[in-house]
Amino acid sequence: MNEHDIAEGFASTFAGLNWDAQRLSIYAKTATDVERALQSGKRTLEDFKALISPAAEPYLEQIAQQSAFLTRQRFGHTLGMYLPLYLSNLCANVCSYCGFSMDNRIKRKTLTLDEVEAECRAIKTMGFDSILLVTGEHETKVGMDYFRQVLPVVKRYFSYLAMEVQPLQSHDYAELKALGLDAVMVYQETYHPVTYARHHLRGKKADFGYRLQTPDRLARAGIDKIGLGALIGLEDWRTDSLYVAAHLEYLERHYWQSRYSISFPRLRPCAGNTEIKSIMEDKHLVQLICAYRLFNPSVELSLSTRESPWLRDNLLPLGVTALSAASSTQPGGYANPEPALEQFSISDERSVVEVAKTVKQAGFEVVWKDWDRRYSGV
Ligand code: SF4
């Protein structure tokens, strides 16, 4: 298959979904639809729409109870811990909402291999064994050549290695998998093409279709876990979340060998300062997380330090399966903090010890390691 042919893969499913019709359908759901969804054994996308609709708000308590039950049934009383390691804030794209955007005049930095190693040592002493490597999207300076050098260094320290970098080709993912890559997060930001174009003004990220096909390329390369999500705030959050659910359903049906996770990043203040079109209140984030769980009992749901300590603590029992803690969004920020380089400000600034203590007090086992490198084939 030609990787640039967006008529295949998820793009053909996507082409059959009309944004306005889907949006209207979500907002037209009734209490009867919600009650049917709550009683359903295997939930469909129509049920998911009902669960995220305004009509479901009076049922939040019931939705949350079912979500908590399904999560404990599938994942037990555990919460996985991971940490993002920012390797570079160089970026060749202009995105309206991001502090790393090429047009922002900030100090740029890409970690040398020695600096990467210093970060790994600092993170390892914090207890983490699962790492998420993050970069801006700069293919020439932070591309495959860089990744080929960095992955073997990082893999010496961590059992599970995830990346959130620019979309790559299938053969690149396959090569990185051989170097220890386990998971890739690639968020579509918004599934509304016109809004997408409004916020992705220059660079390769402006290619909506290429990004949309990335999870297909990842699955074909045999990547163990693929992370999906929309940046909440760019467009109507309910409709974007429906597209995420449709994407997940498509991927699970076609590539059952991979696992999937969903994140729900809400727009945070940054050096760019973009207008937030769709405000998501805290109660809506709870509704969305629980709706994802009812729709798909086995998908991993990940919550970052973008959210406040209060909200994160209250969400612990309801549906999430993985948490980051004590995150720094600046390259070199663990070994040598320097706030001027950060991508966005975090909200939960507690130490990892404090977060782990809260998780344990809530009755959960903190899981630092749930994977062994011998299963990564390296
Ligand atoms: S969102 Fe990603 S691609 Fe866009 S400017 Fe930020 S780092 Fe670059």
mmCIF file of C-alpha atoms and ligand atoms in Angstrom:
data_model
loop_
_atom_site.group_PDB
_atom_site.id
_atom_site.type_symbol
_atom_site.label_atom_id
_atom_site.label_comp_id
_atom_site.label_asym_id
_atom_site.label_seq_id
_atom_site.Cartn_x
_atom_site.Cartn_y
_atom_site.Cartn_z
ATOM 1 C CA MET A 1 0.000 0.000 0.000
ATOM 2 C CA ASN A 2 1.174 3.503 -0.851
ATOM 3 C CA GLU A 3 1.626 5.288 2.488
ATOM 4 C CA HIS A 4 0.572 8.604 1.045
ATOM 5 C CA ASP A 5 -2.695 7.229 -0.268
ATOM 6 C CA ILE A 6 -5.187 8.556 2.231
ATOM 7 C CA ALA A 7 -8.058 6.799 0.455
ATOM 8 C CA GLU A 8 -7.028 3.636 2.319
ATOM 9 C CA GLY A 9 -6.594 2.794 5.998
ATOM 10 C CA PHE A 10 -8.559 4.844 8.525
ATOM 11 C CA ALA A 11 -8.969 7.619 5.955
ATOM 12 C CA SER A 12 -11.685 5.665 4.171
ATOM 13 C CA THR A 13 -13.618 5.187 7.443
ATOM 14 C CA PHE A 14 -13.014 8.863 8.201
ATOM 15 C CA ALA A 15 -14.387 9.868 4.796
ATOM 16 C CA GLY A 16 -17.662 8.147 5.675
ATOM 17 C CA LEU A 17 -18.121 10.272 8.805
ATOM 18 C CA ASN A 18 -19.585 13.725 8.321
ATOM 19 C CA TRP A 19 -18.528 16.114 11.100
ATOM 20 C CA ASP A 20 -21.731 18.183 11.204
ATOM 21 C CA ALA A 21 -23.989 15.137 11.090
ATOM 22 C CA GLN A 22 -22.009 13.461 13.880
ATOM 23 C CA ARG A 23 -22.092 16.598 15.991
ATOM 24 C CA LEU A 24 -25.856 17.004 15.570
ATOM 25 C CA SER A 25 -26.372 13.339 16.344
ATOM 26 C CA ILE A 26 -24.446 13.656 19.648
ATOM 27 C CA TYR A 27 -26.403 16.716 20.740
ATOM 28 C CA ALA A 28 -29.721 15.074 19.778
ATOM 29 C CA LYS A 29 -29.224 12.091 22.099
ATOM 30 C CA THR A 30 -31.919 11.725 24.751
ATOM 31 C CA ALA A 31 -32.199 10.295 28.246
ATOM 32 C CA THR A 32 -33.612 7.116 26.683
ATOM 33 C CA ASP A 33 -30.470 6.751 24.535
ATOM 34 C CA VAL A 34 -28.297 7.221 27.631
ATOM 35 C CA GLU A 35 -30.234 4.633 29.629
ATOM 36 C CA ARG A 36 -29.975 2.168 26.731
ATOM 37 C CA ALA A 37 -26.214 2.762 26.569
ATOM 38 C CA LEU A 38 -25.886 2.218 30.314
ATOM 39 C CA GLN A 39 -27.688 -1.126 30.088
ATOM 40 C CA SER A 40 -25.949 -2.341 26.950
ATOM 41 C CA GLY A 41 -23.572 -5.309 27.199
ATOM 42 C CA LYS A 42 -21.299 -4.411 24.260
ATOM 43 C CA ARG A 43 -21.402 -0.719 23.512
ATOM 44 C CA THR A 44 -21.416 0.779 20.030
ATOM 45 C CA LEU A 45 -20.339 4.179 18.761
ATOM 46 C CA GLU A 46 -23.996 5.245 19.035
ATOM 47 C CA ASP A 47 -23.878 4.311 22.734
ATOM 48 C CA PHE A 48 -20.620 6.254 23.107
ATOM 49 C CA LYS A 49 -22.266 9.307 21.572
ATOM 50 C CA ALA A 50 -25.090 9.050 24.106
ATOM 51 C CA LEU A 51 -22.617 8.745 26.994
ATOM 52 C CA ILE A 52 -20.710 11.913 26.010
ATOM 53 C CA SER A 53 -23.841 13.886 25.146
ATOM 54 C CA PRO A 54 -25.333 16.688 27.262
ATOM 55 C CA ALA A 55 -28.242 14.306 27.922
ATOM 56 C CA ALA A 56 -25.852 12.062 29.903
ATOM 57 C CA GLU A 57 -24.836 14.723 32.424
ATOM 58 C CA PRO A 58 -27.583 13.823 34.966
ATOM 59 C CA TYR A 59 -26.318 10.194 34.778
ATOM 60 C CA LEU A 60 -22.714 10.999 35.623
ATOM 61 C CA GLU A 61 -22.777 9.137 38.930
ATOM 62 C CA GLN A 62 -24.022 5.918 37.273
ATOM 63 C CA ILE A 63 -21.542 6.258 34.416
ATOM 64 C CA ALA A 64 -18.689 6.780 36.881
ATOM 65 C CA GLN A 65 -19.676 3.752 38.964
ATOM 66 C CA GLN A 66 -19.755 1.475 35.932
ATOM 67 C CA SER A 67 -16.443 2.894 34.731
ATOM 68 C CA ALA A 68 -14.765 2.288 38.099
ATOM 69 C CA PHE A 69 -16.073 -1.285 38.161
ATOM 70 C CA LEU A 70 -14.927 -2.100 34.614
ATOM 71 C CA THR A 71 -11.514 -0.555 35.238
ATOM 72 C CA ARG A 72 -10.908 -2.584 38.400
ATOM 73 C CA GLN A 73 -12.206 -5.722 36.679
ATOM 74 C CA ARG A 74 -9.744 -5.332 33.789
ATOM 75 C CA PHE A 75 -6.735 -3.612 35.434
ATOM 76 C CA GLY A 76 -7.083 -4.415 39.151
ATOM 77 C CA HIS A 77 -6.128 -1.874 41.810
ATOM 78 C CA THR A 78 -3.077 -0.660 39.914
ATOM 79 C CA LEU A 79 -1.869 2.554 38.305
ATOM 80 C CA GLY A 80 1.104 2.680 35.958
ATOM 81 C CA MET A 81 3.601 5.538 36.274
ATOM 82 C CA TYR A 82 5.563 7.074 33.386
ATOM 83 C CA LEU A 83 7.532 10.228 32.762
ATOM 84 C CA PRO A 84 8.063 12.347 29.626
ATOM 85 C CA LEU A 85 11.683 13.067 28.722
ATOM 86 C CA TYR A 86 11.913 16.108 26.442
ATOM 87 C CA LEU A 87 14.861 15.645 24.095
ATOM 88 C CA SER A 88 14.513 18.770 21.978
ATOM 89 C CA ASN A 89 12.339 21.847 21.589
ATOM 90 C CA LEU A 90 13.401 22.429 17.982
ATOM 91 C CA CYS A 91 10.411 22.400 15.657
ATOM 92 C CA ALA A 92 9.902 23.082 11.947
ATOM 93 C CA ASN A 93 6.122 23.534 12.288
ATOM 94 C CA VAL A 94 3.962 26.488 13.181
ATOM 95 C CA CYS A 95 1.143 25.384 15.479
ATOM 96 C CA SER A 96 -0.953 28.133 17.011
ATOM 97 C CA TYR A 97 -1.209 26.548 20.459
ATOM 98 C CA CYS A 98 2.328 25.377 21.243
ATOM 99 C CA GLY A 99 5.282 26.989 22.978
ATOM 100 C CA PHE A 100 7.715 25.116 20.689
ATOM 101 C CA SER A 101 6.153 26.569 17.508
ATOM 102 C CA MET A 102 8.845 27.672 15.038
ATOM 103 C CA ASP A 103 7.654 31.289 15.148
ATOM 104 C CA ASN A 104 8.047 31.580 18.934
ATOM 105 C CA ARG A 105 11.306 33.285 19.899
ATOM 106 C CA ILE A 106 12.434 30.934 22.627
ATOM 107 C CA LYS A 107 15.815 29.447 23.423
ATOM 108 C CA ARG A 108 16.167 26.198 21.459
ATOM 109 C CA LYS A 109 17.964 23.131 22.678
ATOM 110 C CA THR A 110 18.542 19.549 21.624
ATOM 111 C CA LEU A 111 20.123 17.245 24.174
ATOM 112 C CA THR A 112 23.505 15.717 23.380
ATOM 113 C CA LEU A 113 23.968 12.016 24.090
ATOM 114 C CA ASP A 114 25.756 12.892 27.347
ATOM 115 C CA GLU A 115 22.844 15.120 28.356
ATOM 116 C CA VAL A 116 20.353 12.374 27.462
ATOM 117 C CA GLU A 117 22.287 10.006 29.699
ATOM 118 C CA ALA A 118 22.278 12.570 32.546
ATOM 119 C CA GLU A 119 18.492 12.907 32.193
ATOM 120 C CA CYS A 120 18.060 9.119 32.211
ATOM 121 C CA ARG A 121 20.100 8.834 35.406
ATOM 122 C CA ALA A 122 18.101 11.627 37.092
ATOM 123 C CA ILE A 123 14.772 10.035 36.072
ATOM 124 C CA LYS A 124 15.881 6.568 37.094
ATOM 125 C CA THR A 125 16.637 7.793 40.632
ATOM 126 C CA MET A 126 13.015 9.043 40.784
ATOM 127 C CA GLY A 127 11.889 5.404 40.363
ATOM 128 C CA PHE A 128 10.500 5.393 36.822
ATOM 129 C CA ASP A 129 10.979 2.452 34.449
ATOM 130 C CA SER A 130 8.611 3.621 31.707
ATOM 131 C CA ILE A 131 9.704 6.615 29.649
ATOM 132 C CA LEU A 132 8.071 8.765 26.982
ATOM 133 C CA LEU A 133 10.591 10.513 24.711
ATOM 134 C CA VAL A 134 9.217 13.820 23.403
ATOM 135 C CA THR A 135 10.592 16.162 20.756
ATOM 136 C CA GLY A 136 9.323 18.982 18.600
ATOM 137 C CA GLU A 137 8.990 17.963 14.973
ATOM 138 C CA HIS A 138 12.255 18.765 13.197
ATOM 139 C CA GLU A 139 13.066 16.074 10.695
ATOM 140 C CA THR A 140 16.573 17.174 9.730
ATOM 141 C CA LYS A 141 18.024 17.976 13.160
ATOM 142 C CA VAL A 142 15.881 15.677 15.327
ATOM 143 C CA GLY A 143 15.061 12.888 12.892
ATOM 144 C CA MET A 144 15.982 9.266 12.326
ATOM 145 C CA ASP A 145 19.751 9.872 12.615
ATOM 146 C CA TYR A 146 19.227 11.365 16.077
ATOM 147 C CA PHE A 147 16.760 8.676 17.151
ATOM 148 C CA ARG A 148 19.175 5.923 16.036
ATOM 149 C CA GLN A 149 21.753 7.316 18.463
ATOM 150 C CA VAL A 150 19.418 8.139 21.344
ATOM 151 C CA LEU A 151 17.280 4.994 21.630
ATOM 152 C CA PRO A 152 20.094 2.572 22.526
ATOM 153 C CA VAL A 153 21.234 4.990 25.274
ATOM 154 C CA VAL A 154 17.733 5.355 26.743
ATOM 155 C CA LYS A 155 16.915 1.661 26.454
ATOM 156 C CA ARG A 156 19.807 0.867 28.782
ATOM 157 C CA TYR A 157 17.873 2.586 31.575
ATOM 158 C CA PHE A 158 14.179 1.859 30.939
ATOM 159 C CA SER A 159 12.147 -1.273 30.219
ATOM 160 C CA TYR A 160 9.339 0.446 28.340
ATOM 161 C CA LEU A 161 10.140 3.105 25.776
ATOM 162 C CA ALA A 162 7.480 5.280 24.150
ATOM 163 C CA MET A 163 7.921 8.219 21.771
ATOM 164 C CA GLU A 164 5.915 11.305 20.900
ATOM 165 C CA VAL A 165 7.714 12.730 17.869
ATOM 166 C CA GLN A 166 6.902 13.628 14.255
ATOM 167 C CA PRO A 167 4.997 10.993 12.230
ATOM 168 C CA LEU A 168 7.394 8.610 10.478
ATOM 169 C CA GLN A 169 7.204 5.971 7.767
ATOM 170 C CA SER A 170 6.419 2.342 8.591
ATOM 171 C CA HIS A 171 9.962 1.203 7.810
ATOM 172 C CA ASP A 172 11.335 3.860 10.195
ATOM 173 C CA TYR A 173 9.063 2.623 12.967
ATOM 174 C CA ALA A 174 10.171 -0.943 12.263
ATOM 175 C CA GLU A 175 13.819 0.133 12.514
ATOM 176 C CA LEU A 176 13.187 1.968 15.809
ATOM 177 C CA LYS A 177 11.293 -1.027 17.133
ATOM 178 C CA ALA A 178 14.458 -3.077 16.619
ATOM 179 C CA LEU A 179 16.290 -0.449 18.708
ATOM 180 C CA GLY A 180 13.827 -0.786 21.591
ATOM 181 C CA LEU A 181 10.789 1.318 20.697
ATOM 182 C CA ASP A 182 7.638 -0.090 22.333
ATOM 183 C CA ALA A 183 4.956 2.583 21.968
ATOM 184 C CA VAL A 184 4.178 5.730 19.984
ATOM 185 C CA MET A 185 1.745 8.507 20.878
ATOM 186 C CA VAL A 186 0.410 10.410 17.881
ATOM 187 C CA TYR A 187 -2.462 12.749 18.562
ATOM 188 C CA GLN A 188 -4.532 14.044 15.663
ATOM 189 C CA GLU A 189 -5.140 17.284 17.655
ATOM 190 C CA THR A 190 -8.513 17.738 15.898
ATOM 191 C CA TYR A 191 -10.357 15.594 13.371
ATOM 192 C CA HIS A 192 -11.985 18.680 11.845
ATOM 193 C CA PRO A 193 -9.874 19.364 8.713
ATOM 194 C CA VAL A 194 -10.714 23.071 8.430
ATOM 195 C CA THR A 195 -9.975 23.775 12.097
ATOM 196 C CA TYR A 196 -6.852 21.627 11.777
ATOM 197 C CA ALA A 197 -5.665 23.840 8.893
ATOM 198 C CA ARG A 198 -6.391 26.971 10.955
ATOM 199 C CA HIS A 199 -4.054 25.840 13.754
ATOM 200 C CA HIS A 200 -1.328 24.076 11.738
ATOM 201 C CA LEU A 201 -0.060 26.878 9.626
ATOM 202 C CA ARG A 202 3.359 25.786 8.335
ATOM 203 C CA GLY A 203 5.505 22.674 8.117
ATOM 204 C CA LYS A 204 4.787 18.989 7.524
ATOM 205 C CA LYS A 205 2.246 18.841 10.317
ATOM 206 C CA ALA A 206 -0.070 20.847 8.069
ATOM 207 C CA ASP A 207 -0.634 17.571 6.153
ATOM 208 C CA PHE A 208 -3.816 16.374 7.906
ATOM 209 C CA GLY A 209 -4.072 13.133 5.903
ATOM 210 C CA TYR A 210 -0.517 11.993 6.552
ATOM 211 C CA ARG A 211 -0.999 12.402 10.293
ATOM 212 C CA LEU A 212 -4.370 10.649 10.161
ATOM 213 C CA GLN A 213 -2.744 7.577 8.595
ATOM 214 C CA THR A 214 0.078 7.386 11.135
ATOM 215 C CA PRO A 215 -1.589 4.869 13.474
ATOM 216 C CA ASP A 216 -2.069 2.563 10.456
ATOM 217 C CA ARG A 217 1.653 2.828 9.680
ATOM 218 C CA LEU A 218 2.524 2.166 13.325
ATOM 219 C CA ALA A 219 0.328 -0.908 13.508
ATOM 220 C CA ARG A 220 1.791 -2.280 10.278
ATOM 221 C CA ALA A 221 5.265 -1.875 11.778
ATOM 222 C CA GLY A 222 4.158 -4.016 14.736
ATOM 223 C CA ILE A 223 4.470 -1.329 17.408
ATOM 224 C CA ASP A 224 3.188 -2.731 20.713
ATOM 225 C CA LYS A 225 1.119 0.256 21.850
ATOM 226 C CA ILE A 226 -0.376 3.174 19.925
ATOM 227 C CA GLY A 227 -1.630 6.297 21.676
ATOM 228 C CA LEU A 228 -4.524 8.329 20.271
ATOM 229 C CA GLY A 229 -6.127 11.581 21.298
ATOM 230 C CA ALA A 230 -7.402 15.016 20.378
ATOM 231 C CA LEU A 231 -6.200 18.295 21.840
ATOM 232 C CA ILE A 232 -9.287 19.330 23.758
ATOM 233 C CA GLY A 233 -10.196 22.932 23.137
ATOM 234 C CA LEU A 234 -9.408 23.310 19.441
ATOM 235 C CA GLU A 235 -12.867 22.108 18.328
ATOM 236 C CA ASP A 236 -16.075 20.801 19.844
ATOM 237 C CA TRP A 237 -14.677 18.297 22.337
ATOM 238 C CA ARG A 238 -17.596 15.882 22.083
ATOM 239 C CA THR A 239 -17.319 15.493 18.317
ATOM 240 C CA ASP A 240 -13.534 15.191 18.370
ATOM 241 C CA SER A 241 -13.817 12.523 21.086
ATOM 242 C CA LEU A 242 -16.276 10.579 18.958
ATOM 243 C CA TYR A 243 -13.701 10.548 16.140
ATOM 244 C CA VAL A 244 -11.055 9.283 18.578
ATOM 245 C CA ALA A 245 -13.424 6.471 19.573
ATOM 246 C CA ALA A 246 -14.128 5.674 15.904
ATOM 247 C CA HIS A 247 -10.380 5.639 15.213
ATOM 248 C CA LEU A 248 -9.831 3.262 18.120
ATOM 249 C CA GLU A 249 -12.619 0.961 16.950
ATOM 250 C CA TYR A 250 -11.177 0.883 13.425
ATOM 251 C CA LEU A 251 -7.656 0.119 14.657
ATOM 252 C CA GLU A 252 -8.707 -2.645 17.025
ATOM 253 C CA ARG A 253 -10.703 -4.274 14.267
ATOM 254 C CA HIS A 254 -7.816 -4.194 11.773
ATOM 255 C CA TYR A 255 -4.735 -4.499 13.994
ATOM 256 C CA TRP A 256 -5.633 -6.585 17.015
ATOM 257 C CA GLN A 257 -1.955 -7.333 17.750
ATOM 258 C CA SER A 258 -1.320 -3.796 19.055
ATOM 259 C CA ARG A 259 -2.577 -2.283 22.310
ATOM 260 C CA TYR A 260 -4.087 1.180 22.435
ATOM 261 C CA SER A 261 -4.151 4.090 24.825
ATOM 262 C CA ILE A 262 -6.036 7.369 24.844
ATOM 263 C CA SER A 263 -4.989 10.692 26.325
ATOM 264 C CA PHE A 264 -7.196 13.749 26.779
ATOM 265 C CA PRO A 265 -4.889 16.781 26.863
ATOM 266 C CA ARG A 266 -6.729 20.023 27.513
ATOM 267 C CA LEU A 267 -5.151 23.169 26.089
ATOM 268 C CA ARG A 268 -2.800 24.747 28.633
ATOM 269 C CA PRO A 269 -1.217 28.227 28.726
ATOM 270 C CA CYS A 270 2.013 28.411 26.694
ATOM 271 C CA ALA A 271 4.221 30.890 24.831
ATOM 272 C CA GLY A 272 1.764 30.802 21.873
ATOM 273 C CA ASN A 273 -1.523 31.522 23.699
ATOM 274 C CA THR A 274 -4.231 30.354 21.318
ATOM 275 C CA GLU A 275 -7.945 30.922 21.671
ATOM 276 C CA ILE A 276 -9.826 27.984 23.215
ATOM 277 C CA LYS A 277 -12.921 27.288 21.110
ATOM 278 C CA SER A 278 -14.512 24.549 23.188
ATOM 279 C CA ILE A 279 -14.166 24.810 26.952
ATOM 280 C CA MET A 280 -14.241 21.482 28.721
ATOM 281 C CA GLU A 281 -15.236 21.746 32.368
ATOM 282 C CA ASP A 282 -13.842 19.299 34.920
ATOM 283 C CA LYS A 283 -17.148 17.411 35.113
ATOM 284 C CA HIS A 284 -16.987 16.914 31.342
ATOM 285 C CA LEU A 285 -13.495 15.451 31.573
ATOM 286 C CA VAL A 286 -14.851 12.957 34.128
ATOM 287 C CA GLN A 287 -17.745 12.174 31.788
ATOM 288 C CA LEU A 288 -15.417 11.636 28.841
ATOM 289 C CA ILE A 289 -12.955 9.387 30.671
ATOM 290 C CA CYS A 290 -15.772 7.220 32.000
ATOM 291 C CA ALA A 291 -17.488 7.106 28.597
ATOM 292 C CA TYR A 292 -14.256 5.825 26.982
ATOM 293 C CA ARG A 293 -14.098 3.106 29.635
ATOM 294 C CA LEU A 294 -17.701 2.023 29.091
ATOM 295 C CA PHE A 295 -17.091 1.980 25.338
ATOM 296 C CA ASN A 296 -13.856 0.021 25.586
ATOM 297 C CA PRO A 297 -13.031 -1.817 28.857
ATOM 298 C CA SER A 298 -9.467 -2.672 27.818
ATOM 299 C CA VAL A 299 -8.152 0.623 26.397
ATOM 300 C CA GLU A 300 -5.489 2.294 28.539
ATOM 301 C CA LEU A 301 -6.384 5.814 29.662
ATOM 302 C CA SER A 302 -3.538 8.129 30.522
ATOM 303 C CA LEU A 303 -3.651 11.329 32.579
ATOM 304 C CA SER A 304 -0.836 13.877 32.517
ATOM 305 C CA THR A 305 0.288 16.638 34.866
ATOM 306 C CA ARG A 306 -1.632 19.155 32.739
ATOM 307 C CA GLU A 307 -4.478 18.534 35.189
ATOM 308 C CA SER A 308 -4.667 19.833 38.772
ATOM 309 C CA PRO A 309 -3.719 17.655 41.775
ATOM 310 C CA TRP A 310 -7.318 17.822 43.036
ATOM 311 C CA LEU A 311 -8.799 16.573 39.773
ATOM 312 C CA ARG A 312 -6.131 13.920 39.235
ATOM 313 C CA ASP A 313 -6.654 12.536 42.728
ATOM 314 C CA ASN A 314 -10.407 12.372 42.220
ATOM 315 C CA LEU A 315 -10.058 10.672 38.848
ATOM 316 C CA LEU A 316 -7.775 7.914 40.193
ATOM 317 C CA PRO A 317 -10.500 5.363 40.942
ATOM 318 C CA LEU A 318 -12.745 6.139 37.984
ATOM 319 C CA GLY A 319 -11.044 4.948 34.814
ATOM 320 C CA VAL A 320 -7.466 6.084 34.290
ATOM 321 C CA THR A 321 -4.744 3.438 34.142
ATOM 322 C CA ALA A 322 -1.553 5.502 33.818
ATOM 323 C CA LEU A 323 -0.263 8.723 35.348
ATOM 324 C CA SER A 324 2.748 10.925 34.811
ATOM 325 C CA ALA A 325 4.191 12.739 37.829
ATOM 326 C CA ALA A 326 6.796 15.424 38.477
ATOM 327 C CA SER A 327 7.010 16.098 34.736
ATOM 328 C CA SER A 328 9.280 18.669 33.172
ATOM 329 C CA THR A 329 8.399 19.872 29.652
ATOM 330 C CA GLN A 330 11.843 21.380 28.994
ATOM 331 C CA PRO A 331 14.835 19.585 27.443
ATOM 332 C CA GLY A 332 17.309 18.817 30.231
ATOM 333 C CA GLY A 333 14.742 19.741 32.879
ATOM 334 C CA TYR A 334 15.368 16.818 35.227
ATOM 335 C CA ALA A 335 19.121 17.086 35.598
ATOM 336 C CA ASN A 336 19.215 20.872 35.202
ATOM 337 C CA PRO A 337 15.886 22.799 35.493
ATOM 338 C CA GLU A 338 15.591 25.964 33.355
ATOM 339 C CA PRO A 339 11.909 27.004 33.004
ATOM 340 C CA ALA A 340 12.393 29.286 29.961
ATOM 341 C CA LEU A 341 12.430 26.268 27.613
ATOM 342 C CA GLU A 342 9.135 24.608 28.524
ATOM 343 C CA GLN A 343 6.406 23.590 26.018
ATOM 344 C CA PHE A 344 3.519 24.430 28.329
ATOM 345 C CA SER A 345 3.103 24.967 32.067
ATOM 346 C CA ILE A 346 2.070 21.923 34.036
ATOM 347 C CA SER A 347 -0.644 22.071 36.689
ATOM 348 C CA ASP A 348 0.276 19.273 39.086
ATOM 349 C CA GLU A 349 3.700 20.254 40.464
ATOM 350 C CA ARG A 350 3.890 17.644 43.237
ATOM 351 C CA SER A 351 6.963 15.468 43.562
ATOM 352 C CA VAL A 352 6.831 11.861 42.420
ATOM 353 C CA VAL A 353 7.042 10.754 46.067
ATOM 354 C CA GLU A 354 3.965 12.823 46.915
ATOM 355 C CA VAL A 355 1.976 11.488 43.948
ATOM 356 C CA ALA A 356 2.968 7.869 44.673
ATOM 357 C CA LYS A 357 1.943 8.346 48.308
ATOM 358 C CA THR A 358 -1.471 9.710 47.268
ATOM 359 C CA VAL A 359 -1.991 6.795 44.863
ATOM 360 C CA LYS A 360 -1.180 4.287 47.616
ATOM 361 C CA GLN A 361 -3.426 6.075 50.123
ATOM 362 C CA ALA A 362 -6.260 5.771 47.607
ATOM 363 C CA GLY A 363 -5.800 1.991 47.755
ATOM 364 C CA PHE A 364 -3.817 1.428 44.552
ATOM 365 C CA GLU A 365 -0.560 -0.309 43.851
ATOM 366 C CA VAL A 366 1.895 1.907 41.978
ATOM 367 C CA VAL A 367 3.263 0.029 38.969
ATOM 368 C CA TRP A 368 6.698 1.264 37.929
ATOM 369 C CA LYS A 369 7.479 -1.668 35.647
ATOM 370 C CA ASP A 370 4.992 -3.787 33.710
ATOM 371 C CA TRP A 371 7.209 -4.833 30.828
ATOM 372 C CA ASP A 372 10.554 -6.505 30.387
ATOM 373 C CA ARG A 373 12.953 -5.566 27.634
ATOM 374 C CA ARG A 374 13.270 -9.167 26.493
ATOM 375 C CA TYR A 375 9.659 -8.868 25.230
ATOM 376 C CA SER A 376 10.660 -5.862 23.116
ATOM 377 C CA GLY A 377 12.900 -8.085 21.025
ATOM 378 C CA VAL A 378 16.056 -6.103 21.916
HETATM 379 S S1 SF4 B 1 2.628 20.937 18.664
HETATM 380 FE FE1 SF4 B 1 4.363 19.696 18.057
HETATM 381 S S2 SF4 B 1 4.626 20.158 15.890
HETATM 382 FE FE2 SF4 B 1 3.361 21.794 16.724
HETATM 383 S S3 SF4 B 1 4.814 23.389 17.286
HETATM 384 FE FE3 SF4 B 1 4.486 22.104 19.106
HETATM 385 S S4 SF4 B 1 6.150 20.642 19.039
HETATM 386 FE FE4 SF4 B 1 5.990 21.545 17.009
#
